[in-house]
XYZ file of C-alpha atoms in Angstrom:
593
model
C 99.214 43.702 -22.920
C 100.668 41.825 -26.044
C 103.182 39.156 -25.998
C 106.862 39.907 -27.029
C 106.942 41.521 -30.535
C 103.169 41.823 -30.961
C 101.412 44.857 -31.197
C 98.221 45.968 -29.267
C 95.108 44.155 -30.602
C 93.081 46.558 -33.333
C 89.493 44.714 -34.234
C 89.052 44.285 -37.817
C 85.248 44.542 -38.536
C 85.302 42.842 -35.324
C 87.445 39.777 -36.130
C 90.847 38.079 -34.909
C 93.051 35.742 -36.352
C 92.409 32.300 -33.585
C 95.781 30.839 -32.082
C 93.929 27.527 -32.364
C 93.546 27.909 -36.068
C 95.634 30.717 -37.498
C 93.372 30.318 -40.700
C 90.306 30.837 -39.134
C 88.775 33.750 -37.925
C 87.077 34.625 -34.363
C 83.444 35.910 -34.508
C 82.709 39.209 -32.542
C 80.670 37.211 -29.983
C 84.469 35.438 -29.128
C 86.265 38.671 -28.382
C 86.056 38.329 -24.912
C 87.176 34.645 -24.337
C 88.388 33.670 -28.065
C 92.045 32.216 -27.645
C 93.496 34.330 -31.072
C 96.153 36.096 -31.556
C 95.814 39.755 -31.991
C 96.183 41.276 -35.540
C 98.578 43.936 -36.581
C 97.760 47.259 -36.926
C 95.211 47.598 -39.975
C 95.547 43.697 -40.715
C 92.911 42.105 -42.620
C 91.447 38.340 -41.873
C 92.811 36.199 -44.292
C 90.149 36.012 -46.928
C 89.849 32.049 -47.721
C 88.925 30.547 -44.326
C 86.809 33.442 -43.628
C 83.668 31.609 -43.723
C 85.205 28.862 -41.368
C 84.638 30.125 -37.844
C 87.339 28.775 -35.329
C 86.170 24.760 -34.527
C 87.722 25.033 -31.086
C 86.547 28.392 -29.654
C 83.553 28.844 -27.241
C 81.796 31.439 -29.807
C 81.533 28.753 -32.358
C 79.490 26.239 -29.777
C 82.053 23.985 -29.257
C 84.615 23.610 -26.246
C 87.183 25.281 -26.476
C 91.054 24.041 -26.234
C 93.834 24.946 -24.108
C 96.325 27.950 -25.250
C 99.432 26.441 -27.765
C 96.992 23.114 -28.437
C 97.610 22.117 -31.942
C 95.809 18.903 -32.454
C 92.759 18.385 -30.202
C 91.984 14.818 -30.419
C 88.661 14.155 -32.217
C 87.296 12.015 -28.907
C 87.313 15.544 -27.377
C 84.494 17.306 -29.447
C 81.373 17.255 -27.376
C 77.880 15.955 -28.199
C 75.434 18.711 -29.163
C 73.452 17.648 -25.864
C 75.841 19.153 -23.557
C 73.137 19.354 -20.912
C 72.849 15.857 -20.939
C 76.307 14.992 -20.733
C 77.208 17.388 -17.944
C 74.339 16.114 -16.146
C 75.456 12.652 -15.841
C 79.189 13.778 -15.126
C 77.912 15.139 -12.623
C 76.345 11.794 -11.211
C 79.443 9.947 -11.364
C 81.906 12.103 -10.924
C 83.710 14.900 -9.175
C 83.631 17.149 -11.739
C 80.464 19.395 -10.830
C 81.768 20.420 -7.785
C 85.038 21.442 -9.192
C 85.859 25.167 -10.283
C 85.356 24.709 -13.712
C 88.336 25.950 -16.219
C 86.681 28.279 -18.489
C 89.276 27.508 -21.111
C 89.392 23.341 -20.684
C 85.562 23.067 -20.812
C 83.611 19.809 -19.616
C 85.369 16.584 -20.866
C 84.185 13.003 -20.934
C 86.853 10.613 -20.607
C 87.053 6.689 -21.170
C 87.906 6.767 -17.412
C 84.646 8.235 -16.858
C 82.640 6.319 -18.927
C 84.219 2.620 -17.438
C 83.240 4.445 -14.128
C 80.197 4.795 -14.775
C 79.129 1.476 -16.307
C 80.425 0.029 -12.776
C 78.139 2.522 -11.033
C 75.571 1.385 -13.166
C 76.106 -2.617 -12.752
C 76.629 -2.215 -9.223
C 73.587 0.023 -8.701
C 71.497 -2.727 -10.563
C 73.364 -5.553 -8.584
C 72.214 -4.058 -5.467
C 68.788 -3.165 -6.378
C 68.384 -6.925 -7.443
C 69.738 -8.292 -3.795
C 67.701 -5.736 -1.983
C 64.291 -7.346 -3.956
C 65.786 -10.781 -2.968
C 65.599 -10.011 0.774
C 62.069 -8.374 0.633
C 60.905 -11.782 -0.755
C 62.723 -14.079 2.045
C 60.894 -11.507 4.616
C 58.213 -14.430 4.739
C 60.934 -16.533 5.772
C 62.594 -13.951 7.801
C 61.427 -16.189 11.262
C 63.339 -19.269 10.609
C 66.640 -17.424 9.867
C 66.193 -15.262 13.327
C 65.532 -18.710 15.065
C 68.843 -20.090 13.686
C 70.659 -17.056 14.277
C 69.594 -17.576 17.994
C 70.656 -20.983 18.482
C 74.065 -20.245 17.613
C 74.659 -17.297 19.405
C 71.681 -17.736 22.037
C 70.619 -14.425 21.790
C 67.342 -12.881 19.936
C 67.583 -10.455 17.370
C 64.922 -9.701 14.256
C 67.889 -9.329 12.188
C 64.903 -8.875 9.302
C 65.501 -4.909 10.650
C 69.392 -4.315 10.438
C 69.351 -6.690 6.866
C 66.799 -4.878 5.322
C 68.277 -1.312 6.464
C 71.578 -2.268 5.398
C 70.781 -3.332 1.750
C 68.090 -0.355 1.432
C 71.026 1.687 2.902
C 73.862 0.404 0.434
C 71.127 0.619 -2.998
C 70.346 4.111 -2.433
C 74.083 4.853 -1.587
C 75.151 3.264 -4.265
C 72.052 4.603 -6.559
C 72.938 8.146 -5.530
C 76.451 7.928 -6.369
C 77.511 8.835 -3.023
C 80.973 6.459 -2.948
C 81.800 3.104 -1.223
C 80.935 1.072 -4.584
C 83.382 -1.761 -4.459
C 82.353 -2.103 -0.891
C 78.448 -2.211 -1.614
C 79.394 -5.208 -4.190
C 81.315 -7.213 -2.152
C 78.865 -6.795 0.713
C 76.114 -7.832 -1.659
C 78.266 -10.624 -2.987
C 79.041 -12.485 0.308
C 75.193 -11.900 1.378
C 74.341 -13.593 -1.715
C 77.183 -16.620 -1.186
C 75.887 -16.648 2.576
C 72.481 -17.132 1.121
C 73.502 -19.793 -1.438
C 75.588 -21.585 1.198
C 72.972 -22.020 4.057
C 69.578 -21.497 2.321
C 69.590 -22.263 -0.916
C 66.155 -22.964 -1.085
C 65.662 -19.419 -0.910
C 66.220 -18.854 -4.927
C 63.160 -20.918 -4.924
C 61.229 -17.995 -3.254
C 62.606 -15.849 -5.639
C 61.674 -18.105 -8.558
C 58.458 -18.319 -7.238
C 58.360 -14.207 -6.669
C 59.056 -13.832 -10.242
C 55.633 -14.976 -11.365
C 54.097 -12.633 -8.507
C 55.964 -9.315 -9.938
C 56.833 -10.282 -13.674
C 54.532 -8.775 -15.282
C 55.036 -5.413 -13.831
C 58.709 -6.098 -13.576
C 58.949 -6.248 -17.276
C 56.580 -2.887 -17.646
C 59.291 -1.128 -15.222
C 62.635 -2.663 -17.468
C 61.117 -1.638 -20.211
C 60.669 2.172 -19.259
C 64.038 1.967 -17.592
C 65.446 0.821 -21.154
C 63.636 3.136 -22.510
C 64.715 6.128 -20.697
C 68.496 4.982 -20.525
C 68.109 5.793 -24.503
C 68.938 9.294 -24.046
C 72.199 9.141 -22.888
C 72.973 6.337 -24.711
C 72.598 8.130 -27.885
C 74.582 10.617 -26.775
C 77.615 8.659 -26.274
C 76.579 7.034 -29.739
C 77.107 10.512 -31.406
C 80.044 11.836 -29.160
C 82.134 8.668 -30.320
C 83.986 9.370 -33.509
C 85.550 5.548 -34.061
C 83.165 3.569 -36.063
C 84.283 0.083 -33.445
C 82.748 1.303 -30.160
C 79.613 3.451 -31.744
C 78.811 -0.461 -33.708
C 79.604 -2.533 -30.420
C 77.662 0.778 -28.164
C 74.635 0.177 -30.237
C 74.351 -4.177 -30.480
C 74.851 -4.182 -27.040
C 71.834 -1.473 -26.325
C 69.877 -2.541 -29.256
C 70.234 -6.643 -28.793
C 69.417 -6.397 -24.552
C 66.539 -3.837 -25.718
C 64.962 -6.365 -27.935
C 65.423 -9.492 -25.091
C 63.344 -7.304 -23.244
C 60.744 -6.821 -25.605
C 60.242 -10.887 -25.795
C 60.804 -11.465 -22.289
C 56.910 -12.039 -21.631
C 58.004 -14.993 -23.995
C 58.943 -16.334 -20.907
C 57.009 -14.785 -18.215
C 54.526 -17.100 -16.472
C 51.969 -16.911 -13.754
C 49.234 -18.597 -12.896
C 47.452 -15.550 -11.997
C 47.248 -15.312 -16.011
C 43.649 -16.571 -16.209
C 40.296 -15.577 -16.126
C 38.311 -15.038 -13.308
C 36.056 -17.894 -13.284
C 38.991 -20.374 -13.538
C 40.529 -18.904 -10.058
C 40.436 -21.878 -7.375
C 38.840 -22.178 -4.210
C 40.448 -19.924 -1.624
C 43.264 -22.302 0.546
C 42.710 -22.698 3.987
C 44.668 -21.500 6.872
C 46.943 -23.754 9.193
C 47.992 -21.840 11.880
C 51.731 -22.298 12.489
C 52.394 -22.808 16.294
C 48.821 -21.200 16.982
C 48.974 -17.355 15.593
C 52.477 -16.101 16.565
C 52.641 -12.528 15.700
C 49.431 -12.369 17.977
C 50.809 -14.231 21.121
C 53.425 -16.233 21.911
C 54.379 -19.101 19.703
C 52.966 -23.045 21.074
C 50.359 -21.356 24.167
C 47.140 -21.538 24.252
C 46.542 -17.958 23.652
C 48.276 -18.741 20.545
C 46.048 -20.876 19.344
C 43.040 -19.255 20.631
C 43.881 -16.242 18.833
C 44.157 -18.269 15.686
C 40.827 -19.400 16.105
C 39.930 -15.646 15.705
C 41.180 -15.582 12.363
C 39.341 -18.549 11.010
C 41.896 -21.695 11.048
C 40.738 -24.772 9.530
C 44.069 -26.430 11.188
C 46.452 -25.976 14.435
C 49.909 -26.766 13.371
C 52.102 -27.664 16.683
C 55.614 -29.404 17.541
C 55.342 -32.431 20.284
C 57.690 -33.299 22.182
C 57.805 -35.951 25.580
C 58.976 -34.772 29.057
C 61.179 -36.942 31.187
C 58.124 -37.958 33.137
C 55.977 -38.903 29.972
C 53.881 -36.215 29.268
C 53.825 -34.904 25.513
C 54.173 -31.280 25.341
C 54.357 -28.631 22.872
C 57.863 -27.145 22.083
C 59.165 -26.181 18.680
C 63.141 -25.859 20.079
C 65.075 -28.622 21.258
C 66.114 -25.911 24.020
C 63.873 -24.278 26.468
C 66.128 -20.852 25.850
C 64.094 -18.684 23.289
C 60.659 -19.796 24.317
C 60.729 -19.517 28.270
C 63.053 -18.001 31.222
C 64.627 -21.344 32.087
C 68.103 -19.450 32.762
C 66.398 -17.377 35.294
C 64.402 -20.280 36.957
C 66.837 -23.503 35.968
C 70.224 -21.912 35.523
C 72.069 -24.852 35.900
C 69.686 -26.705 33.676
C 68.960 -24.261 30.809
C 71.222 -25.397 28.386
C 69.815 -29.002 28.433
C 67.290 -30.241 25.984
C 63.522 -30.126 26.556
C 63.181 -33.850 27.102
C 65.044 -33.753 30.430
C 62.505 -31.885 32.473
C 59.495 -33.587 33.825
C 56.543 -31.739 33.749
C 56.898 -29.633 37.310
C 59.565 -27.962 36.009
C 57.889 -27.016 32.503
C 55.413 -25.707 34.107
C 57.083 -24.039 36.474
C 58.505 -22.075 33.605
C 56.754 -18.590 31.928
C 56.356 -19.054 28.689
C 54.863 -15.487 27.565
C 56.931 -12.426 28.816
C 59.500 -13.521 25.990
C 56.980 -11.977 23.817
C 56.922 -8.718 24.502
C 60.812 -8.363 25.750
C 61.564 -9.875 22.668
C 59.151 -8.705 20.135
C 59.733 -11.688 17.642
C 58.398 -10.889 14.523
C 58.851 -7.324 13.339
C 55.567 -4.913 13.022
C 53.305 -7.131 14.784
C 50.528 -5.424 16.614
C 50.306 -3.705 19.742
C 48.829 -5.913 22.298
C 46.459 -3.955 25.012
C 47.415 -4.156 28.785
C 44.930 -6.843 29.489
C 46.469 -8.777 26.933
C 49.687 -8.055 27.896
C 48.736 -9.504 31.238
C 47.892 -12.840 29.774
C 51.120 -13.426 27.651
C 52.868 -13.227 31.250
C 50.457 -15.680 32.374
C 50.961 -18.446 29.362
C 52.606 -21.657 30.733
C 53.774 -24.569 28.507
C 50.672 -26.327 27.162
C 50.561 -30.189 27.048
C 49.152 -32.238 24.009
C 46.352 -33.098 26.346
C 45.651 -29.137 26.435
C 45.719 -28.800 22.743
C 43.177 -31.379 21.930
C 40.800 -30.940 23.952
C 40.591 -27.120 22.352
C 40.404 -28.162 19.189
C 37.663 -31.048 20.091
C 35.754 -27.948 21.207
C 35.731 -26.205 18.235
C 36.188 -28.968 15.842
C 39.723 -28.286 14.353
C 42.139 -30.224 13.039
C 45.726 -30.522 14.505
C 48.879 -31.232 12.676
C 52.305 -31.701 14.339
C 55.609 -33.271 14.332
C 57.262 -34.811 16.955
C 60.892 -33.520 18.109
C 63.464 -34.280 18.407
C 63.875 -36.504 15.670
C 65.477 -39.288 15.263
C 65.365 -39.174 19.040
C 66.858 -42.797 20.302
C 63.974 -43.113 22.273
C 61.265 -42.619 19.291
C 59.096 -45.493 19.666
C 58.085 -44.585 22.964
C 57.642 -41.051 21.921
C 55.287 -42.135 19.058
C 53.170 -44.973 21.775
C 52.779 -42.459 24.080
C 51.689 -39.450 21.518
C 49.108 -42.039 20.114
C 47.736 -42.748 23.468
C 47.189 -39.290 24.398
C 45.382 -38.835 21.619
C 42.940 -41.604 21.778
C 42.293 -41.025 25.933
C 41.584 -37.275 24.886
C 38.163 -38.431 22.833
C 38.840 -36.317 19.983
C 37.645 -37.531 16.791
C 40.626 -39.299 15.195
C 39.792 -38.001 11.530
C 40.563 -34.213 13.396
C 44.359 -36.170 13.570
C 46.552 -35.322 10.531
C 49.305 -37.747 11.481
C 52.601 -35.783 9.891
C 55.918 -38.221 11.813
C 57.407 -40.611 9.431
C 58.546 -43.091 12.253
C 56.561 -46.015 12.865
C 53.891 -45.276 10.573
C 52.877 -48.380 9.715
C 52.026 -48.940 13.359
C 50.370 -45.689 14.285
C 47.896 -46.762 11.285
C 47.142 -50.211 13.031
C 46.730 -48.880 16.701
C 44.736 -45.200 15.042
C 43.402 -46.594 11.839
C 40.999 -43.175 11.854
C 44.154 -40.631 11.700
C 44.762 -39.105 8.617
C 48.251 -39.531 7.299
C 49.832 -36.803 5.474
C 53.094 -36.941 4.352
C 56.065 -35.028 3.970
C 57.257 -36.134 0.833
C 56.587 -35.569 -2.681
C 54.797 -38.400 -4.267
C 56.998 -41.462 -6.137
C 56.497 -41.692 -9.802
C 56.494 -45.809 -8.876
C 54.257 -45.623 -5.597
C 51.887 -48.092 -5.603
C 50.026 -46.131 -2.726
C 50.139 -42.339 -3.463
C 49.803 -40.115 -0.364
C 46.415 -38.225 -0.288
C 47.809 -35.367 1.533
C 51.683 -33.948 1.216
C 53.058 -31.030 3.641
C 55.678 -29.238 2.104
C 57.657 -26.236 1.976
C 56.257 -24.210 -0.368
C 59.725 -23.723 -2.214
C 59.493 -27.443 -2.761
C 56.631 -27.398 -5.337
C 56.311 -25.672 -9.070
C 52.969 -23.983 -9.629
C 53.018 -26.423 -12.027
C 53.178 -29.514 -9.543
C 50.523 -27.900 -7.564
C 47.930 -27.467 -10.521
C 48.866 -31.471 -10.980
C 48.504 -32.597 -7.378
C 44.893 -30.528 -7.471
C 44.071 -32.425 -10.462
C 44.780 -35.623 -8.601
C 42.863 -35.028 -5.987
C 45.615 -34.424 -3.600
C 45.592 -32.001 -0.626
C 48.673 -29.871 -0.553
C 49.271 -28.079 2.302
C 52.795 -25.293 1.889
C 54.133 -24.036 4.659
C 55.209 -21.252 5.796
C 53.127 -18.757 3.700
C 53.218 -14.819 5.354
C 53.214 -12.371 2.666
C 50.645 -11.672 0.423
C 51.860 -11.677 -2.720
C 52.885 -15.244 -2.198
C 49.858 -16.085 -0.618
C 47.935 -14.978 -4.165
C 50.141 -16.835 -6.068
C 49.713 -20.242 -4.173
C 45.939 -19.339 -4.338
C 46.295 -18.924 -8.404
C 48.025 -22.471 -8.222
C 45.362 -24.199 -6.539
C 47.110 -25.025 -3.077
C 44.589 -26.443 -0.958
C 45.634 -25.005 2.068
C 48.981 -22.619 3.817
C 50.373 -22.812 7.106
C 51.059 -19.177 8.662
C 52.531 -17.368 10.801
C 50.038 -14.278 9.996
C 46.765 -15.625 9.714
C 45.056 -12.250 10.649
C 46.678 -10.392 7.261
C 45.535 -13.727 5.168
C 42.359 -14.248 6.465
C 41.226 -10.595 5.179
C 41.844 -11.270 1.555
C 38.909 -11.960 -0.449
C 40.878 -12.563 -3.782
C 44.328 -12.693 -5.250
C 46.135 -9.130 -5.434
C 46.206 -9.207 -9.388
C 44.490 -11.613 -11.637
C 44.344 -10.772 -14.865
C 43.356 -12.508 -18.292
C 45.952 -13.944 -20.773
C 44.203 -11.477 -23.398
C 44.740 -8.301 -21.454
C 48.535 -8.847 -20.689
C 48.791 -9.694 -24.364
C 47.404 -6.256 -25.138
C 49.424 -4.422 -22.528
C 52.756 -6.462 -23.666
C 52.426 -5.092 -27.062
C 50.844 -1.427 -26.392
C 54.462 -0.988 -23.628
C 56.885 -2.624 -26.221
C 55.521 -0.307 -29.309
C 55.542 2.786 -27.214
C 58.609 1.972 -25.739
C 60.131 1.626 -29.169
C 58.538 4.687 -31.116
C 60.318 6.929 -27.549
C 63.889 5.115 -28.600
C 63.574 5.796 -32.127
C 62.804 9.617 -31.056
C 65.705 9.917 -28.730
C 67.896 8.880 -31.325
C 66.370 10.575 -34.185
C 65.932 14.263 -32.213
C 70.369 13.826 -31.096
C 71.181 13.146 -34.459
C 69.713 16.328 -35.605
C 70.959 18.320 -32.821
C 74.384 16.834 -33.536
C 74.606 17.798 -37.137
C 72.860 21.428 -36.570
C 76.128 22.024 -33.992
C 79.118 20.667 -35.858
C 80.241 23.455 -37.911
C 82.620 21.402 -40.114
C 83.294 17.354 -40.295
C 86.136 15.282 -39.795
C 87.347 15.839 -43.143
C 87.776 19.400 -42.564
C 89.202 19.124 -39.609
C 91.726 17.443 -40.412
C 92.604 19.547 -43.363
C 92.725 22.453 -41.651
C 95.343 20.924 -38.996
C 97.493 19.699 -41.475
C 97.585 23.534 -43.234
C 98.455 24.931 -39.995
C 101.480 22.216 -39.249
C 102.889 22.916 -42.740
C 102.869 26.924 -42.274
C 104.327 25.996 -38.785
C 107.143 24.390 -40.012
């Protein structure tokens, strides 16, 4: 029925005088949803707007308004694309899963769009922290080995970390809630990272010239796609400030990105002939995701994978006889709290050598399972982790005099008030064991001068970047491999000076290290390096020149298309412009009044 004082609703060749407009007319395709008032009884259409359909009614393609709305705002017109738009409303919003008013339409608000720019920096914020912590996973070891000595408990908290963030990106990347949460989680693990082990934006430094190249081939797409919808919010704005500031903001981080290569460097930018000799392996504590950590299954498996170098901690029982222990506890490594209770919380140095050995120093291993997808050990093997004791020095050289490898080791605890004797009675061992002294690569700082008189054979390596002033520059440096640039490496090779970097797991690092011309790594997973017969990507300066330019130019002609193709579409759907719009309203208030 008709409202008061209205008369039932006769079509007119099919057309209605619009509420939203009373000069325009309603096409037949509106006459079921079309928000006009009815005519009167043999009523014509007035006959000037006629060829204006009604700019607010679904039959004319755009959204239409609510019932008695006089002024639409212009904000509210939607983008040709409507697809597009109700796609990514959907994304970030509630909106898709609310029964949609017929009459009220789809609506982007600013509301919306500040929403979603904080979905978007938050996503990317995440995504960033959750490529940080697959590069420290080569470090992953020493940050379970700290977490242990504070709360004397083992955990491979590489799991529950790299859950968590993979967790939080895709819940955040999904748009599934929880967003301020994700960020300040993310925040504090990047503040906890900055705080304790800083050295760790080294590694991702360092990671950057491992993945640049294909990091910038990735941006660049992502850029590239994000041009679709960012055109459409171009062409939805009506005020000329945003659309200018929308499109320098897009336009100005789309062009860093073009020139980033600019400042993309790797030395695995070279040719293949210029690659240097492979580096050899130091086996960190023997070949601990194989068998437990300082035994001498350890290092016997080690030996499997081709080790040029044992790499061991020393340390001196109360009784005098240097041993091999990383910890200054016996906790992690042993079951002293089941066999020394009492004892177990005391340092290394006060047992004498029929305790150590009364200790098992394998089953740790597979209770604990230390480093995360090692592999499965058989049941014989199994049986001779439970059987590993506590090796002395004495042990450790006389395998390595058998099969002619060199061993490198500090000697804990330092700065240990009893250090001198720890140093005379490491050197003695030594030289009673009959191993060739120039197998010997003499790392302690303490009493160096000495150790050279008494063991002028030994090989001293240092731990220590070379002086610019030294009058005597070290031959051999053993350093962290966050510590050196690829740069500093290329320089030390050039000098002639062995650089050992430690500890190397993964390997994309491993490649890049390799590109730099590190002479050797000390690992944790010599079995994985040991299998690689070159770098995972080398490629020639030429090439990524050519596939820089090709990605850039193709990227560019697909933004120029995006842009071009809404532009059309957004002048083939709106029936009238601004101008007209405005006219029109300002009729309909004066005939109002």
């Amino acid at each position: 029925m008709g409202r008061a004082g209205e008369q039932p609703a006769t079509r007119v060749g099919l057309q209605r005088v619009c509420s939203c407009s009373p000069l325009a007319w309603c096409p037949p395709s509106a006459s079921a949803s079309c928000l006009g008032r009815p005519l009167a009884t043999g009523g014509e259409p007035p006959a000037l707007p006629r060829s204006q359909p009604c700019a607010l009614c679904p039959a004319g393609g755009l959204t239409p308004g609510r019932r008695g709305d006089t002024d639409p705002p212009m904000a509210e017109r939607p983008a040709c694309c409507h697809g597009c738009a109700t796609c990514l409303l959907c994304l970030y919003s509630c909106q898709c899963h609310c029964k949609k008013d017929k009459r009220k339409g789809l609506r982007t608000t600013t509301c919306d769009c500040a929403w979603f720019f904080f979905l978007f920096c938050t996503c990317l914020f995440t995504l960033v922290w959750l490529y940080h912590a697959l590069v420290t996973l080569n470090d992953f070891h020493n940050l379970n080995e700290f977490l242990f000595r504070q709360m004397q408990r083992w955990v491979d908290w590489s799991l529950p970390l790299l859950g968590l963030t993979a967790l939080l990106a895709t819940y955040s990347t999904l748009l599934l809630g929880l967003l301020i949460l994700t960020a300040l989680v993310v925040a504090t693990v990047f503040v906890a990272l900055d705080v304790q082990w800083a050295e760790q934006w080294q590694s991702a430094r360092i990671s950057l010239q491992a993945t640049g190249p294909f990091l910038h081939i990735g941006a660049v797409a992502g850029v590239t796609l994000l041009a679709w919808p960012v055109a459409d919010c171009f062409y939805r704005t009506r005020r000329t400030a945003p659309r200018v500031l929308l499109l320098l903001v897009y336009l100005g981080g789309t062009a860093a990105l073009y020139l980033a290569p600019l400042l993309i460097s790797s030395p695995c930018l070279m040719e293949e002939s210029q690659l240097p000799p492979k580096p050899a392996l130091v086996g960190h504590r023997g070949a601990p995701l194989l068998a437990p950590e300082n035994t001498l299954m350890s290092f016997r498996k080690s030996l499997a994978c081709g080790v040029a170098v044992f790499e061991t901690d020393v340390t001196v029982s109360a009784d005098g006889v240097p041993f091999l222990m990383h910890d200054a506890t016996l906790t992690r490594t042993t079951d002293v709290r089941a066999v020394f209770p009492a004892q177990a919380a005391l340092n290394s140095t006060a047992f004498n050598w029929t305790e150590l050995q009364a200790l098992d120093a394998g089953s740790w291993f597979l209770q604990r399972r230390p480093f995360w997808g090692r592999q499965a050990l058989s049941s014989e093997e199994q049986g001779q982790v439970r059987a590993q004791k506590i090796p002395s020095l004495q042990q450790l050289l006389q395998v390595a005099k058998q099969h002619n490898v060199s061993v490198l080791f500090d000697l804990r605890p330092e700065n240990h008030t009893d250090s001198q004797g720890f140093v005379n009675v490491t050197v003695e061992t030594i030289l009673q064991s009959g191993i060739p002294p120039q197998l010997i690569l003499w790392l302690p700082d303490e009493f160096r001068e000495q150790v050279r008189q008494q063991a002028p054979g030994f090989q001293q390596i240092y731990g220590r970047k070379r002086g610019r002033n030294e009058t005597e520059s070290p031959l051999r440096v053993n350093l962290p491999y966050q510590n050196l640039s690829t740069e500093e490496i290329g320089q030390y090779r050039q000098d002639n000076v062995s650089v050992n970097l430690y500890v190397v797991n993964e390997p994309w690092l491993f490649s890049v290290l390799w590109c730099a011309g590190a002479s050797s790594v000390t690992t944790n997973a010599c079995q994985v390096l040991r299998g690689m017969e070159r770098p995972l990507w080398l490629l020639p300066r030429s090439t990524y020149l050519m596939v820089w330019i090709v990605t850039d130019c193709v990227s560019f002609l697909l933004l120029l298309w995006a842009f071009f193709l809404l532009q059309k579409c957004s002048r083939k759907n709106d029936p009238a412009g601004s101008e007209t719009d405005v006219l029109l309203t300002k009729i309909k208030n004066l005939m109002q009044e």
